[in-house]
CSV table of C-alpha atoms in Angstrom, one decimal:
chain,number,residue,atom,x,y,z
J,188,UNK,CA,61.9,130.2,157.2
J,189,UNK,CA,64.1,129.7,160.4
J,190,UNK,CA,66.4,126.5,160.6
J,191,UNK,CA,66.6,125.0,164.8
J,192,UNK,CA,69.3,127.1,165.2
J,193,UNK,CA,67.9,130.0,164.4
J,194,UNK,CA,70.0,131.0,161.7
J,195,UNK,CA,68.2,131.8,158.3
J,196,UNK,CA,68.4,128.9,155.5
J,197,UNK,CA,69.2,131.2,152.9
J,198,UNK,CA,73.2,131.6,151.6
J,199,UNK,CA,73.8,135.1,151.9
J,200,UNK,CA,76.4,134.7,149.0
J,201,UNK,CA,74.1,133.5,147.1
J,202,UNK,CA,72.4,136.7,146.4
J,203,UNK,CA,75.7,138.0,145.9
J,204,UNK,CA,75.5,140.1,149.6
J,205,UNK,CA,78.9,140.5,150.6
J,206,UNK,CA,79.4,139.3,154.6
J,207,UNK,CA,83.0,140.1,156.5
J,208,UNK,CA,84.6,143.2,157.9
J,209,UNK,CA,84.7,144.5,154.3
J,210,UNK,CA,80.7,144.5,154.2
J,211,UNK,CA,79.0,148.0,154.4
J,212,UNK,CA,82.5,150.1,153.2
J,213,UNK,CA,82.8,151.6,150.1
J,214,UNK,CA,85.0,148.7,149.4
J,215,UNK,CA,82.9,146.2,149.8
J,216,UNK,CA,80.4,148.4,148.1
J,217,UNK,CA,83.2,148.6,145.0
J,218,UNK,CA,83.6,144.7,145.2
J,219,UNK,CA,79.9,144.0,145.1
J,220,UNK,CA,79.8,145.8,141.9
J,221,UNK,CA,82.8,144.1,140.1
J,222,UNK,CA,81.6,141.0,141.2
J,223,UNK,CA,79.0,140.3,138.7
J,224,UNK,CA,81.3,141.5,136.2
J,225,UNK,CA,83.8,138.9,137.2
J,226,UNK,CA,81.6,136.1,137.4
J,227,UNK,CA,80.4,137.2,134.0
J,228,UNK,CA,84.0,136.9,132.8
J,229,UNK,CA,84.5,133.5,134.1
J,230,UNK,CA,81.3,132.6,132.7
J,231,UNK,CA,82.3,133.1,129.3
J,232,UNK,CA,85.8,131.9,129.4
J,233,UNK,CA,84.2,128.7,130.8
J,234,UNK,CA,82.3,128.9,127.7
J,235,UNK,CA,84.7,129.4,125.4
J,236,UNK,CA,86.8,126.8,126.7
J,237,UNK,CA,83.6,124.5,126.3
J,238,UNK,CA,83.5,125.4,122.2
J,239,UNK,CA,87.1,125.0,121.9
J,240,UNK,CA,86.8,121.3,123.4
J,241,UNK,CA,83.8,120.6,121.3
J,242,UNK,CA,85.6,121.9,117.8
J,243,UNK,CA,87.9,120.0,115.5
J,244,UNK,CA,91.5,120.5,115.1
J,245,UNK,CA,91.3,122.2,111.7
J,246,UNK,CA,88.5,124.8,112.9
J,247,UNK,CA,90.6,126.3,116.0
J,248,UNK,CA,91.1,130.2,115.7
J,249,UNK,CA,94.9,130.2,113.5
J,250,UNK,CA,96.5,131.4,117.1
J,251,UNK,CA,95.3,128.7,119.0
J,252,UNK,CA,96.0,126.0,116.5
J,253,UNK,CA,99.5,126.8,116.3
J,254,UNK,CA,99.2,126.7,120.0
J,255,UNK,CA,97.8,123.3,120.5
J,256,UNK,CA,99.9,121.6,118.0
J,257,UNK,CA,103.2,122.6,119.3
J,258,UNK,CA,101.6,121.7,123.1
J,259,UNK,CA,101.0,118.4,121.8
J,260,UNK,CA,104.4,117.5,120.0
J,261,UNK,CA,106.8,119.3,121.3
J,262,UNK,CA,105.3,119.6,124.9
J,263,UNK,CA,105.9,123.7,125.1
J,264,UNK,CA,104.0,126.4,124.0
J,265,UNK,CA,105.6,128.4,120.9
J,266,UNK,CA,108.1,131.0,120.4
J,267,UNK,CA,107.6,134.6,119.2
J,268,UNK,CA,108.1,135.7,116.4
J,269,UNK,CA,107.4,132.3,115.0
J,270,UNK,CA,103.6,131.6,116.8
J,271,UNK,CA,102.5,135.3,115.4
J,272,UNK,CA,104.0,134.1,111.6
J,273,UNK,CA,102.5,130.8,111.7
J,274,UNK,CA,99.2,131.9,113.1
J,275,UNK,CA,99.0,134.9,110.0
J,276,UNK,CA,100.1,132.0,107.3
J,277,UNK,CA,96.8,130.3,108.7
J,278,UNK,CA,95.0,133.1,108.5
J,279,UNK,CA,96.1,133.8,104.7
J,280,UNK,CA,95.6,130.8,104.0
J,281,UNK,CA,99.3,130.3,103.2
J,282,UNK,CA,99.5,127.4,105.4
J,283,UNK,CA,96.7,125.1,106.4
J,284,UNK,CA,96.5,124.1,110.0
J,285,UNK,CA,98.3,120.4,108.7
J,286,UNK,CA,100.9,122.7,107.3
J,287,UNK,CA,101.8,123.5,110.9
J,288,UNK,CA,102.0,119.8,112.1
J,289,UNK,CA,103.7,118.6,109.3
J,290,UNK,CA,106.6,121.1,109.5
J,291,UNK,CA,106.6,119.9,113.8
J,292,UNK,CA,106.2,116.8,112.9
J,293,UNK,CA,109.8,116.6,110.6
J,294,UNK,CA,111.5,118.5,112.8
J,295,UNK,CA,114.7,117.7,114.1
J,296,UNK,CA,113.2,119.0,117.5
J,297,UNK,CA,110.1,116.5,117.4
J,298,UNK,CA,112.5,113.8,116.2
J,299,UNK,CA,115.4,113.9,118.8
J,300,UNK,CA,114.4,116.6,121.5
J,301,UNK,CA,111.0,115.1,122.8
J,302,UNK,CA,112.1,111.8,123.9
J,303,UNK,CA,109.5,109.3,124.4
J,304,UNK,CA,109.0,108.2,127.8
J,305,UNK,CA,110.3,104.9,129.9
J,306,UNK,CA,106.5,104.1,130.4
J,307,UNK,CA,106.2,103.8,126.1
J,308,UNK,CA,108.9,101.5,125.5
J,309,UNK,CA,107.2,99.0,123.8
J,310,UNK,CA,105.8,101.4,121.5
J,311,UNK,CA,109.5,102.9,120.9
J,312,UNK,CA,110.3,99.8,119.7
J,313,UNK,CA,107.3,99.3,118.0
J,314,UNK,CA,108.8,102.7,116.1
J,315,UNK,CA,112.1,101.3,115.7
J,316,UNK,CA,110.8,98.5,114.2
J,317,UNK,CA,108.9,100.5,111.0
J,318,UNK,CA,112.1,102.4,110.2
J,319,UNK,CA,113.7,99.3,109.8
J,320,UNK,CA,111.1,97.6,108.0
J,321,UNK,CA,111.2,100.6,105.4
J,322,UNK,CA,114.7,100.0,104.8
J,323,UNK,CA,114.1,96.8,103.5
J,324,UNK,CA,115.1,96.3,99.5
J,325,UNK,CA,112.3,95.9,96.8
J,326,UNK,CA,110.7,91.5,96.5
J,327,UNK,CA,108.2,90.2,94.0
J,328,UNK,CA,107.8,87.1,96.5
J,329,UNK,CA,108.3,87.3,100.2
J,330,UNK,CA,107.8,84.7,103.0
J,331,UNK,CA,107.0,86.0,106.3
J,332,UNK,CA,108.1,84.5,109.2
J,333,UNK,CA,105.6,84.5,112.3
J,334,UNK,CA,104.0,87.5,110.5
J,335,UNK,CA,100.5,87.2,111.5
J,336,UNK,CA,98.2,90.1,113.1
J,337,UNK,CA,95.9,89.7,115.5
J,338,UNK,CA,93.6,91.5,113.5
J,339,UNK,CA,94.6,92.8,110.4
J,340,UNK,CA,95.0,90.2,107.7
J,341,UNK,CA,97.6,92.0,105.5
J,342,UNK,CA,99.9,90.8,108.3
J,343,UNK,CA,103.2,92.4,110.1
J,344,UNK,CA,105.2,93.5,107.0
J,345,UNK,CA,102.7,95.6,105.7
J,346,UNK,CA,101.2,96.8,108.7
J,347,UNK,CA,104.8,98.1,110.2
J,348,UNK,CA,105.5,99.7,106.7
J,349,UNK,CA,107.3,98.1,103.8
J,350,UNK,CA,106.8,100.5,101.0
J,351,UNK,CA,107.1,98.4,97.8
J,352,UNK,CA,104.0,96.6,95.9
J,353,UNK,CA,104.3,92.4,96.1
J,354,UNK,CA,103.3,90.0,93.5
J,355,UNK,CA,102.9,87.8,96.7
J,356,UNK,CA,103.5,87.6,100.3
J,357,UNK,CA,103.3,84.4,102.5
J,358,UNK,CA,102.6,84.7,106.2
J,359,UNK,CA,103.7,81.5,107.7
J,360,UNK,CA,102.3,81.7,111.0
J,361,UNK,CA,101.1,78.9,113.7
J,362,UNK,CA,97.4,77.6,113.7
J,363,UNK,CA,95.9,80.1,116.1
J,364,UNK,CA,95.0,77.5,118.7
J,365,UNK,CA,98.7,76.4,118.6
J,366,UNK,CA,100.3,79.4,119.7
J,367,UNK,CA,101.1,80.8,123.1
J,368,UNK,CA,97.7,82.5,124.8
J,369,UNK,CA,99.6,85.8,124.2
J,370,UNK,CA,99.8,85.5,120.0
J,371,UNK,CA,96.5,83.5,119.6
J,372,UNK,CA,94.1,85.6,117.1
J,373,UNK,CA,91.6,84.9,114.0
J,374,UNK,CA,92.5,82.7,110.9
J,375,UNK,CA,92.8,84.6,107.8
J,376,UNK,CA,92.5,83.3,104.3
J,377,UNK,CA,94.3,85.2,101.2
J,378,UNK,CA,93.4,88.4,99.8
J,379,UNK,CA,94.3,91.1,97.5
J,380,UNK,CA,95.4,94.0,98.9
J,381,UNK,CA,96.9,97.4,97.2
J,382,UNK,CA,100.3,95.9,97.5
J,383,UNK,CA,99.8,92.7,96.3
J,384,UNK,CA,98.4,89.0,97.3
J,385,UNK,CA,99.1,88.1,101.0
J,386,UNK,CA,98.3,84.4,101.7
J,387,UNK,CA,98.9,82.0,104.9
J,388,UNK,CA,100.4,78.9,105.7
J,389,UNK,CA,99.5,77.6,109.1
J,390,UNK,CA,102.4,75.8,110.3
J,391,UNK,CA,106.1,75.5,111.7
J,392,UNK,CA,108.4,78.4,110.7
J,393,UNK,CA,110.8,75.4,110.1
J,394,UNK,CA,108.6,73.6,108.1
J,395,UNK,CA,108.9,76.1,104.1
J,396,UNK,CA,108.3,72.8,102.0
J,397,UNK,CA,105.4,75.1,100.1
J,398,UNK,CA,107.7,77.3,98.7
J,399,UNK,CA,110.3,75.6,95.7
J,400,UNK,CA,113.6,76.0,95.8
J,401,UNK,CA,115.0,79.5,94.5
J,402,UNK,CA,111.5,81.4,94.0
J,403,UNK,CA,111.4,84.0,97.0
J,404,UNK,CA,113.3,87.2,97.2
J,405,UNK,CA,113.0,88.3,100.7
J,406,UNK,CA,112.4,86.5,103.7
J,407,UNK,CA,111.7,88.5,107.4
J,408,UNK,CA,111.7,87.1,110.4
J,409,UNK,CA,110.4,89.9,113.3
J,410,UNK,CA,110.3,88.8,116.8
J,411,UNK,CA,109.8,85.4,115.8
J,412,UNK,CA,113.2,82.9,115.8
J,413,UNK,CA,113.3,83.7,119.7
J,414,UNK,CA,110.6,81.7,119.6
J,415,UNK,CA,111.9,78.5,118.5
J,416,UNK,CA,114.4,76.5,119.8
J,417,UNK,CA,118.2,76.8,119.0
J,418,UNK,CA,117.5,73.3,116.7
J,419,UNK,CA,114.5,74.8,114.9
J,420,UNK,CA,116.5,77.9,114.2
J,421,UNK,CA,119.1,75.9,112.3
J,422,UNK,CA,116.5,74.1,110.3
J,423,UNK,CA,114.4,77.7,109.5
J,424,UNK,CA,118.2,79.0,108.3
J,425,UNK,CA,118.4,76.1,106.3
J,426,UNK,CA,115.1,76.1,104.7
J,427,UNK,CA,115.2,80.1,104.2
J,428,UNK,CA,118.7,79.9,102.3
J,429,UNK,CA,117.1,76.8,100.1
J,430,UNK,CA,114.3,78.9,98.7
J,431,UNK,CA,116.1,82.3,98.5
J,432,UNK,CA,116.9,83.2,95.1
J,433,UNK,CA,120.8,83.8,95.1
J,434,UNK,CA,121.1,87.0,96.0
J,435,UNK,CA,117.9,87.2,97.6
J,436,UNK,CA,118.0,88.4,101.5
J,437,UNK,CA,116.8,87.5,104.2
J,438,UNK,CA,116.0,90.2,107.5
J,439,UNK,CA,115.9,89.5,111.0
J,440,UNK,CA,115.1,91.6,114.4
J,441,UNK,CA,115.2,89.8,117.6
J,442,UNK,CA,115.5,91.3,121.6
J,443,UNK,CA,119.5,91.5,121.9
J,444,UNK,CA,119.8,88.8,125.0
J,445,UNK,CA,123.0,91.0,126.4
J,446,UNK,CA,121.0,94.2,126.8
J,447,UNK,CA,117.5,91.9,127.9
J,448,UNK,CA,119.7,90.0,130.8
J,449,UNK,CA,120.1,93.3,132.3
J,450,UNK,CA,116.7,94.0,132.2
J,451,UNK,CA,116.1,90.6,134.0
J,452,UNK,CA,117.8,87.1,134.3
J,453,UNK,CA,114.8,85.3,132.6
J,454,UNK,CA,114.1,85.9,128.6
J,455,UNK,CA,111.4,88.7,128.8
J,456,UNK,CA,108.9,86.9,127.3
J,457,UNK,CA,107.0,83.5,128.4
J,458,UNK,CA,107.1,82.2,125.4
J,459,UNK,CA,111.0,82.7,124.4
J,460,UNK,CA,113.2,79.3,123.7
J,461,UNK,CA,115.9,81.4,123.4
J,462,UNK,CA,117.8,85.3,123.3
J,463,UNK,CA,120.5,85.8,120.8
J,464,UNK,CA,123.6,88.1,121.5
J,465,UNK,CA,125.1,90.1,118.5
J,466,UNK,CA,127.8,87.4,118.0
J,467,UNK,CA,125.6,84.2,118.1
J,468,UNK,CA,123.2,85.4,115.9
J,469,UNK,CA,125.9,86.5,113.5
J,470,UNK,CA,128.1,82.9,113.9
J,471,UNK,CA,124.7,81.4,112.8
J,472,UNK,CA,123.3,83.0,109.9
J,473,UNK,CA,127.3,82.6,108.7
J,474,UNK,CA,127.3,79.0,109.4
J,475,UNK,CA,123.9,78.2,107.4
J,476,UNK,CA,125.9,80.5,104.3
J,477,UNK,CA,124.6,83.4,104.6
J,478,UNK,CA,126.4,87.0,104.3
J,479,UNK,CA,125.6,89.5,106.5
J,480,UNK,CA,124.7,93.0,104.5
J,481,UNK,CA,124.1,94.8,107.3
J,482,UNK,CA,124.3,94.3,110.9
J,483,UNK,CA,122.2,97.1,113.2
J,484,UNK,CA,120.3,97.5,116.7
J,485,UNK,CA,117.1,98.8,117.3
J,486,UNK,CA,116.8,101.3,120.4
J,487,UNK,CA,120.2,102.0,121.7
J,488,UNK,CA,120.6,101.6,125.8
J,489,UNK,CA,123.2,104.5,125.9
J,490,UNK,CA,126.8,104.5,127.5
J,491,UNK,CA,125.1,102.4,130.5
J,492,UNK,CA,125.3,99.0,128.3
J,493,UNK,CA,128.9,99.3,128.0
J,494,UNK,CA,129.2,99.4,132.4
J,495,UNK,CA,126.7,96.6,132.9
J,496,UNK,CA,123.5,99.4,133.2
J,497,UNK,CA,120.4,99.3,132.0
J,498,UNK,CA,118.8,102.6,131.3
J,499,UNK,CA,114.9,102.2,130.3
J,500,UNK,CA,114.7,105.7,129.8
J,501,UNK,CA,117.5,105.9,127.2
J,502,UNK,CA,116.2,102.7,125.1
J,503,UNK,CA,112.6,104.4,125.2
J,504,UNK,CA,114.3,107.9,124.0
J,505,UNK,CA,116.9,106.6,121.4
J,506,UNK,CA,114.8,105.2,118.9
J,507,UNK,CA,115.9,104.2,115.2
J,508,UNK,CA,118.2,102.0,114.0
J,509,UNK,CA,121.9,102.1,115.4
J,510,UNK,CA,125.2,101.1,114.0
J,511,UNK,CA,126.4,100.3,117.8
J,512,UNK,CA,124.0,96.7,117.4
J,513,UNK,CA,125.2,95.9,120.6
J,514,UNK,CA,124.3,98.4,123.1
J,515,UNK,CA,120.6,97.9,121.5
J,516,UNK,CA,117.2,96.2,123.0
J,517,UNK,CA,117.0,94.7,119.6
J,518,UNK,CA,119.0,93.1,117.1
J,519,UNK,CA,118.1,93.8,113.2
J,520,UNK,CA,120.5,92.2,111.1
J,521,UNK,CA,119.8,91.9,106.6
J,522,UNK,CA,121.4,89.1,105.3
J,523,UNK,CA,122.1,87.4,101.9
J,524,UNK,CA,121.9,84.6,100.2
J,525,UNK,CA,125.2,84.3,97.4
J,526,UNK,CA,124.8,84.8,94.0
């Protein structure tokens, strides 16, 4: 068939005949024959590419598992003669393909080489957060302060990983329709989890009158006395150190207002009443009796802090918990009651 310009419908390349000044040469003729081949090759690596896609993790060939974990965690591919010994302990069976992620995984490299990025901030802190949760001391009966989960009713503490079985955890949280649009989530009743009993009470973090005097070993407070007034932080001091047993202690993180103000001149969140520096937060656990134990930051901005700068990309990279408090995002102070 003949199109209106008299030029046939048909692709010539379609068929695989070669058109150009090659055509007709015994180079052409050479390329006509190793072009099937090719396409035959590319064929099959699309293929195989396909499989590889479709196949989990732990049944990749032992080379290309090695391969994939070190392109996912350390962002590189890996170095001879380590890829050819890892990739003949799979093989063995002398290491399983978690084996190799593991060993990335608590590497120095992974840890403090493969920064996370500016974009992940708030799950660098998020980070920060659970290695300062696990450093928290062993409690039969903790009070949470603004602890709740959206969804998961074993609440914050657990969830960002305190490691020690409970007889009982409160989560003193705000009736879900009370809170800011932002925190609102579903009312959870008590349960028993592996770690213990986690109950609620649904009401001011000021307002402990459930709990009797001296019967709670740790208190926390994350991200939450920012979100009272300077009043109602007084009263939650005063109410925390009346039903801490003596000795008992008492954590706190917070955004570190000297390090959020030059982020921005307004607190970073809506629903802030207030951003504590290093020193104020310190002149007010004192002042309501408590000792501080330890006194740390969370995400350190850097040598920047220090001139006035704000360096997102160092307080996304420099996650942990930092001696230098003040040059932090956060503030993550452990306090105690005497006794």
């Amino acid at each position: 068939m003949v199109n209106g310009d008299g030029v046939s419908g048909q692709d010539p390349a379609a068929d695989g005949r070669r058109q150009g000044p090659i055509a007709g040469t015994p180079v052409g003729s050479a390329v006509d024959r190793v072009s099937p081949q090719l396409r035959r090759i590319e064929r099959k690596l699309r293929r195989e590419v396909t499989r590889l896609a479709a196949v989990p993790f732990e049944q990749f060939p032992p080379r290309d598992a090695v391969r994939m974990a070190y392109n996912v965690l350390l962002r590189r591919d890996p170095d001879e003669p380590s890829w050819s010994e890892k990739a003949a302990a799979v093989a063995s069976g002398a290491m399983s393909r978690s084996d190799v992620v593991d060993g990335i995984h608590c590497s120095d490299e992974f840890r403090f080489r493969v920064p996370v990025g500016p974009a992940s901030l708030l799950n660098s802190l998020h980070a920060s957060r659970c290695e300062f949760i696990v450093g928290l001391p062993p409690a039969r009966h903790i009070v949470d302060l603004g602890g709740g989960h959206s969804s998961d009713a074993r609440g914050a503490l657990v969830l960002l990983g305190y490691p020690y079985d409970f007889e009982e955890l409160v989560v003193v949280d705000l009736p879900p329709d009370d809170r800011h649009p932002l925190y609102r989530s579903d009312r959870f009743g008590p349960g028993d989890y592996d770690q213990g009993k986690v109950r609620y009470e649904y009401r001011s973090m000021a307002d402990l009158s459930f709990a009797m005097d001296a019967s709670v070993d740790l208190i926390y407070s994350g991200q939450s006395i920012e979100h009272v007034t300077e009043a109602d932080a007084d009263l939650v001091l005063k109410e925390s150190f009346r039903i801490l047993v003596p000795g008992g202690h008492m954590a706190i993180d917070t955004p570190n207002a000297r390090v959020c103000r030059l982020q921005q001149s307004s607190f970073i969140d809506p629903d802030h009443k207030i951003e504590y520096t290093v020193d104020q937060l310190r002149d007010k656990v004192t002042a309501a009796g408590f000792e501080v134990v330890t006194e740390r930051g969370l995400n350190w901005g850097g040598p920047g802090v220090a001139r006035g700068e704000l360096d997102v990309a160092a307080l996304a990279a420099n996650y942990g918990v930092y001696f230098d408090a003040e040059a932090c995002y956060l503030l993550a102070l452990v306090i105690r009651k005497p006794g």
